[in-house]
XYZ file of C-alpha atoms in Angstrom:
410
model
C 160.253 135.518 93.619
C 159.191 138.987 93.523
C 156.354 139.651 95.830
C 153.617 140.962 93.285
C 154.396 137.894 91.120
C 153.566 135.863 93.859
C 150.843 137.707 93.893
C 149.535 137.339 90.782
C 149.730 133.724 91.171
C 147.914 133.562 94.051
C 144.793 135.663 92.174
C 145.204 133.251 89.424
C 145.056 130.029 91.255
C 142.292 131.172 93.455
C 138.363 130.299 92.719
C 136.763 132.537 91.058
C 133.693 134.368 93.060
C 130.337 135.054 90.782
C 129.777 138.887 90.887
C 127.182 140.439 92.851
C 123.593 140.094 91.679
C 120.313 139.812 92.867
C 116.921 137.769 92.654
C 113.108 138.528 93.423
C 111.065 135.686 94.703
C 107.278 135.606 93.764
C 104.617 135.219 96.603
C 102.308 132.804 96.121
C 98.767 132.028 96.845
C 99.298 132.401 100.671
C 101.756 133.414 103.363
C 104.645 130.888 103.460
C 107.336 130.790 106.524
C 110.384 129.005 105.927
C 109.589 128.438 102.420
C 112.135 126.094 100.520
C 113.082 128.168 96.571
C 114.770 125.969 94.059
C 115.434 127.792 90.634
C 118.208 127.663 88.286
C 121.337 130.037 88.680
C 124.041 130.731 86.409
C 126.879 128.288 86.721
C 129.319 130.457 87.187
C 127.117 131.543 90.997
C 128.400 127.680 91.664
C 129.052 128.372 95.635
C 127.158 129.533 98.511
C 126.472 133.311 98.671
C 124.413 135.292 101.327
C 121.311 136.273 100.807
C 120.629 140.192 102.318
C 117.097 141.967 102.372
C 116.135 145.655 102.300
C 118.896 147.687 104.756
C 121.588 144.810 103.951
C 120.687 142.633 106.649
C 121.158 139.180 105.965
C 118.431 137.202 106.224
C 119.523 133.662 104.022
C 122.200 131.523 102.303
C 122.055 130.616 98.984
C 123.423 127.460 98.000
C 124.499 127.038 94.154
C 125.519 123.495 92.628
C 128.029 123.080 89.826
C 125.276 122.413 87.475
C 123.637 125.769 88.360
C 120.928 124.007 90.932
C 120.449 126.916 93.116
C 118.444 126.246 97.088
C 117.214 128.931 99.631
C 115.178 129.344 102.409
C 112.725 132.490 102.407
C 111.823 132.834 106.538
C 108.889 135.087 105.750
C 106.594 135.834 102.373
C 103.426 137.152 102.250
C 100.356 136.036 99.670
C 101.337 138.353 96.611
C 104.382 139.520 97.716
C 107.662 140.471 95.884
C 110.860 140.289 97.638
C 114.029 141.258 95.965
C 117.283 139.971 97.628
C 120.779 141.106 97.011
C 123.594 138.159 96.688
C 126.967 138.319 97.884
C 129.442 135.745 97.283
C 130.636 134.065 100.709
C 133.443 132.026 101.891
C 132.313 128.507 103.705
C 132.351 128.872 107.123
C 135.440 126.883 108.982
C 133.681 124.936 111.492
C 130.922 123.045 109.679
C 127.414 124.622 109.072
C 124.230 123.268 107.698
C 123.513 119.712 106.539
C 126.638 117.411 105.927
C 127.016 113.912 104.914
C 129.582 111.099 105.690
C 129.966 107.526 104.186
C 130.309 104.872 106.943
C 130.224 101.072 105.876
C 127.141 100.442 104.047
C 125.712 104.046 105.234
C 125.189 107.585 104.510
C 124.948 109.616 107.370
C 122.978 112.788 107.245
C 123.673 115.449 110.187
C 122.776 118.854 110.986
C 124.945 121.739 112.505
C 123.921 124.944 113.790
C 125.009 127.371 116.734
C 127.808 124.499 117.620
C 125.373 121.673 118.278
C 125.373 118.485 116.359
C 122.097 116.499 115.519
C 121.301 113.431 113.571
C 118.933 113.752 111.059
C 118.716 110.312 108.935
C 120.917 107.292 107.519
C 120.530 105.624 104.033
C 121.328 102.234 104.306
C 123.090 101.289 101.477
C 123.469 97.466 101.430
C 122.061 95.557 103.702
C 122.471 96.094 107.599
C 123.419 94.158 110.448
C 119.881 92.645 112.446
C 119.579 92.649 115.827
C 119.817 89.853 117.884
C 117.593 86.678 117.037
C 116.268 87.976 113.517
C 116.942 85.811 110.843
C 119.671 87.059 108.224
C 117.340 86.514 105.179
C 115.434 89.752 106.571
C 118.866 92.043 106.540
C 118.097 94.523 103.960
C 119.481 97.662 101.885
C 117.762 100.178 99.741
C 116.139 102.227 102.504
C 115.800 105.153 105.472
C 116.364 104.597 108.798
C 117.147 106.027 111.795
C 115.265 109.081 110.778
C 114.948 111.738 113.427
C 113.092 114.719 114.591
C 114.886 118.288 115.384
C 114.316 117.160 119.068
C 116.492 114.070 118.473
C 113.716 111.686 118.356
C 113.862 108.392 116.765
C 110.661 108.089 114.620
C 111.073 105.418 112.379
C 111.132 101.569 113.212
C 113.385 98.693 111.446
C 113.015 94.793 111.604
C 109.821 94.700 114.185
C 108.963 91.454 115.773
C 105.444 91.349 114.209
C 107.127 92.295 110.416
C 110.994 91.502 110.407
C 110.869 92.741 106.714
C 109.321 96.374 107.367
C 112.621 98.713 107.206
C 112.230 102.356 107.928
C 111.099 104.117 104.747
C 111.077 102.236 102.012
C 109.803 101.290 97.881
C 108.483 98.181 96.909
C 105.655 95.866 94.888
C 103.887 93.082 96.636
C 101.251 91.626 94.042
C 102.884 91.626 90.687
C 103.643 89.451 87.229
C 106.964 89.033 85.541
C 107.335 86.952 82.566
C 104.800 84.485 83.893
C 106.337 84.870 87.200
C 105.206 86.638 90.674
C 108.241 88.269 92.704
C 106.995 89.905 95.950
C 109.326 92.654 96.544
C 108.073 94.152 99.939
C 108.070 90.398 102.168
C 111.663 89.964 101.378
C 112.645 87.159 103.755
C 109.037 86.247 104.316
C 107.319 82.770 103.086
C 103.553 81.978 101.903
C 103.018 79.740 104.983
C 101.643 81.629 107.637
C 104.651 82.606 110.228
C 107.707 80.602 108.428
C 110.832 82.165 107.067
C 111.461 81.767 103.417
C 114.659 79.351 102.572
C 114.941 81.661 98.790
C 113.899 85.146 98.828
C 111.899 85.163 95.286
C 111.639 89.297 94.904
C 114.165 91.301 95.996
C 114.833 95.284 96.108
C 119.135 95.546 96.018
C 120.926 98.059 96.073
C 123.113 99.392 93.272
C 125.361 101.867 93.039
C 125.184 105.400 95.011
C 125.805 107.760 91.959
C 126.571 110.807 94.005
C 126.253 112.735 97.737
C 126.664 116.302 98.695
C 126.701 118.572 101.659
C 125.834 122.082 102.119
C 124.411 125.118 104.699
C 120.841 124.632 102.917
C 120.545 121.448 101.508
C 122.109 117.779 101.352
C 121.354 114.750 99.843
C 122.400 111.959 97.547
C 121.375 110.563 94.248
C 121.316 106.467 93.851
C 120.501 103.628 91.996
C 118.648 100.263 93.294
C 117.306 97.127 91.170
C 113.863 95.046 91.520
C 115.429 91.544 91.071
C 113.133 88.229 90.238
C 114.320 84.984 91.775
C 111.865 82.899 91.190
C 112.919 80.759 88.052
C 116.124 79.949 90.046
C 117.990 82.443 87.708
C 118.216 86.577 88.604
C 116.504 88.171 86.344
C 116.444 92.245 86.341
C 112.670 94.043 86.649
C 113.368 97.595 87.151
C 115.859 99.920 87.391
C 114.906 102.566 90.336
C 117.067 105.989 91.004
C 116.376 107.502 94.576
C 116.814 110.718 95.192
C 116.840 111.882 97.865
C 117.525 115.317 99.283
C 117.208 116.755 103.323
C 116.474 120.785 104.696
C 116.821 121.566 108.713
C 113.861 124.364 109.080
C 114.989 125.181 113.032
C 113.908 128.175 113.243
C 110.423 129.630 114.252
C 107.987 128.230 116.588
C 107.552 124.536 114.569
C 111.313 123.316 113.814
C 111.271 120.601 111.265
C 113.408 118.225 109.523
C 112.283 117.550 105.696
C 112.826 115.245 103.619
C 112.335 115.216 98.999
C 112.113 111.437 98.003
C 111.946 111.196 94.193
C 112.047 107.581 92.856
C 111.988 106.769 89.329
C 111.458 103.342 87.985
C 111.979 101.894 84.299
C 111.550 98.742 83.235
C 115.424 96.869 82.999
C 114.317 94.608 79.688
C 111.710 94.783 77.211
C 109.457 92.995 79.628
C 106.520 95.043 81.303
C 106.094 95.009 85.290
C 102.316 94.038 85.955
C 100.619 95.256 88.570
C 97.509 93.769 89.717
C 94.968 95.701 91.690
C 96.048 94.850 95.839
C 95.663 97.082 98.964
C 99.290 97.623 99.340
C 102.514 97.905 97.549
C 104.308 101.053 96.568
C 106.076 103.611 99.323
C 105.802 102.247 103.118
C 106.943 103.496 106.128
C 107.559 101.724 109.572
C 106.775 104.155 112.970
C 109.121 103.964 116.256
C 108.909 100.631 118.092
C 107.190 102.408 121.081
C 104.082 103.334 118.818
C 103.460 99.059 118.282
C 100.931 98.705 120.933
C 97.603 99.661 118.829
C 96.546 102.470 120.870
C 100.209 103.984 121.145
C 99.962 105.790 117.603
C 97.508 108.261 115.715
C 97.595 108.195 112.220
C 95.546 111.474 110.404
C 94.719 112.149 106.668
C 93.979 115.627 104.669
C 90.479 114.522 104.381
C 90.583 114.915 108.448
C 90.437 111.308 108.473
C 92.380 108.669 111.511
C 93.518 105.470 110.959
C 90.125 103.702 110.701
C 88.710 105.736 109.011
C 91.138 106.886 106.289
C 92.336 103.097 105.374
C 91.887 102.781 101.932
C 91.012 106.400 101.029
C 92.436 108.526 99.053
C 94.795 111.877 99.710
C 96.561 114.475 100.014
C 98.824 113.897 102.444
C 98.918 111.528 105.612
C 101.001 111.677 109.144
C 101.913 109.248 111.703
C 103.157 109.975 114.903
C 102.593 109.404 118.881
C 104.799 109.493 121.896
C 108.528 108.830 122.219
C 110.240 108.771 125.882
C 107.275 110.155 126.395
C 106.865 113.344 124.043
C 105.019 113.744 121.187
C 106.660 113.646 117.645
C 106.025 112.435 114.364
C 106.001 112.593 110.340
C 103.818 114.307 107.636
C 103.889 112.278 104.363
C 103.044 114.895 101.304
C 101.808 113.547 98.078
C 102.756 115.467 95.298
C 99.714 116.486 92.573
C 101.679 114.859 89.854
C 101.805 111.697 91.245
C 99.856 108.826 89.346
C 96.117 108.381 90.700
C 96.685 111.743 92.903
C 95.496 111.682 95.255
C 96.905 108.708 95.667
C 95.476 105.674 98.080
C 96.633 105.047 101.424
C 96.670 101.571 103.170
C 96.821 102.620 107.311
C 97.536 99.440 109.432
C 94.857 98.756 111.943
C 97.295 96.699 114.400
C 101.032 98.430 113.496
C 102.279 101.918 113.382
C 102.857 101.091 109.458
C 101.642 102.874 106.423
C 101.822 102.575 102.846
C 100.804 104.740 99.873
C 99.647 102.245 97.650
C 98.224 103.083 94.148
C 97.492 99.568 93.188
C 94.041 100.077 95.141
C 93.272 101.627 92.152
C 93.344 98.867 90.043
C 95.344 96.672 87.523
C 98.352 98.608 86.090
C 101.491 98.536 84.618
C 104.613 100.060 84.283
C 105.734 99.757 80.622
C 109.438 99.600 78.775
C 110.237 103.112 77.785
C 107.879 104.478 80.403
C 109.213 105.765 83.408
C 107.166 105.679 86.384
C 108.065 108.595 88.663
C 107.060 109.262 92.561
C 107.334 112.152 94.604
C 107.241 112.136 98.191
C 107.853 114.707 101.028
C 108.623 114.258 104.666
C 107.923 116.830 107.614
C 109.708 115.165 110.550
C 108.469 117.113 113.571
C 108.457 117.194 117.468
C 104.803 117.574 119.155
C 101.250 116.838 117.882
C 99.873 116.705 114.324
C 98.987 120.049 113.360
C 96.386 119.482 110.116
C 96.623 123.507 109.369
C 100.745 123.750 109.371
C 100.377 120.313 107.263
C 97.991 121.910 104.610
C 99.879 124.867 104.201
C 103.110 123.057 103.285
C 101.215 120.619 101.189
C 100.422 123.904 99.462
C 103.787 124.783 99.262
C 105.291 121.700 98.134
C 102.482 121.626 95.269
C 102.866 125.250 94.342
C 106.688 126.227 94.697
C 107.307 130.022 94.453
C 108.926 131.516 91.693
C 112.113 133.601 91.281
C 113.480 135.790 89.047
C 117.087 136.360 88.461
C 118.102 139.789 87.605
């Protein structure tokens, strides 16, 4: 075959690179650093593209999904400001780059790569896990986060604890509700009403479905899933609701406060015609377990946006909250953001006085109900951090998580 026919098939067969363009981000209300942009790209940008600022230096990626879903990270923007960048269509590096994710068993692994290093950053379990030695296997369970990690490699989340076998990481669930006559507890999976026994029948369950999709990329990575709130207790399953997670992860390593975040979005709807009640109860909703070494009471600080600590910001409402406290003896920890459109923002917190255990529970609020047609929808982000709790750095991304910037594509 000729040589320019081969060629031609080559250019043919090859993917097809979006031309050159450009896009202005819009400063907001305050300076941002490291600021996360979603906006919607043409679909034919599908790809990942680098992002260069005045004098063509490069200063970001641009990641572009096939539906047009574009991601960036802006590392500096002033209150007010307007910053045009220039995009230029790149080839994937060959060793990998950025956030990828592998299936393993009944896991998603989430890892980050930069500058040749290789660092966890968080597993979904999928169905349920192994437990360790000497927990009952009623308590293995799906349908949540954990290991989650800290740029620094530190473990921050605990799973199965002696004092709460069913706490699991980060997690969804209803404690006090009514189903058709019926009352499934869906966070003490495993757990009976007798004080310390082990259920024979676990009555409300959270189960994992189906994991509808995954992805990989040099900004962002997640997956998108489906779990189901299953009732037990007339001896038949019945289905409650039908929950999607999703779930996406940035690496922010750069600068003098590296962090690891995490976008939780869970939607619920009601899987028959039948309405979920939810009584008023001081739990019940998101919950998060903290690292085995923060158990002993005095081990863990817990801090609110009101300024609040544990004591004092049980049962209050907010903002956002963080946990954290030593690990192999360094200081690390998470910031919980609450987003404004949340129902009852801001939304009421129940802080554990004796374990480093959380919960953002909006049944303090009162009696409630998710309703047939009705989804219920709950937004949640996650600044996993090395060092202290810094109130100011958590405001300002609580600002910017509230109030994303916008962009203009030219």
């Amino acid at each position: 075959m000729k040589p320019i026919l081969l060629l031609l098939l080559a250019l043919a067969s090859a993917p097809l690179l979006a031309a050159p363009g450009s896009i202005t981000v819009h400063g907001g209300d305050a300076d941002q650093t490291n600021a996360i942009v979603t906006f919607t790209a043409p679909q034919d940008w599908q790809g990942q593209h680098t992002l260069s600022g005045k004098g063509g230096s490069i200063v970001s990626t641009l990641q572009v999904d096939a539906t047009g879903q574009a991601v960036m990270i802006v590392p500096q923007i002033g209150k007010g400001e307007n910053i045009t960048f220039a995009i230029t269509p790149s080839s994937p590096p060959a060793a990998p780059q950025g956030l990828t994710v592998e299936k393993s068993g009944s896991l998603l692994r989430f890892t980050h790569h930069t500058h040749g290093k290789t660092q966890p950053v968080f597993d979904y379990q999928m169905e349920p896990g192994d437990v360790p030695a000497g927990v009952p296997e009623v308590f293995k369970h799906g349908a949540h986060l954990h290991p989650v990690y800290t740029p620094g490699g530190r473990l921050i989340t605990g799973n199965h604890p002696a004092d709460h076998r069913w706490h699991r990481g980060i997690w969804f669930a209803w404690t006090k509700t009514e189903f058709e006559g019926q009352h499934p507890d869906f966070w003490n999976q495993g757990k009976s009403d007798s004080k310390d026994k082990i259920a024979a029948q676990i009555l409300g369950e959270v189960r994992f479905d189906s994991l509808l999709k995954s992805w990989g990329g040099p900004v962002q990575a997640g997956f998108l899933s489906k779990h189901r709130f299953l009732d037990h207790n007339s001896g038949t399953t019945k289905p409650v609701l039908d929950e999607t997670w999703e779930v996406t992860a940035y690496a922010l390593t750069t600068g003098d406060r590296p962090a690891y975040i995490l976008d939780l979005v869970s939607t619920q709807t009601c899987a028959t015609d039948s309405p979920l009640k939810l009584p008023e109860y001081h739990y019940g909703g998101l919950g998060v377990r903290g690292h085995e070494q923060w158990n002993p009471v005095d081990k863990v600080t817990m801090l609110t946006s009101n300024g609040d600590d544990r004591k004092k910001g049980d049962s209050t409402k907010a903002q956002w909250v963080q946990m954290g406290g030593d690990v192999d003896g360094q200081p690390a920890g998470m910031a919980i953001l609450i987003h404004p459109e949340n129902f009852r923002f801001p939304q009421p917190l129940r802080l554990n006085p004796k374990n480093p255990q959380l919960c953002i529970a909006p049944s303090q609020g009162g009696d409630w109900t998710i309703q047939p047609g009705q989804p219920y929808t709950s937004k949640y982000r996650f600044i996993l951090t090395d060092g202290p709790a810094d109130a100011k750095a958590i405001d300002t991304a609580w600002q910017a998580y509230a109030h994303p910037l916008k962009v203009t594509v030219e």
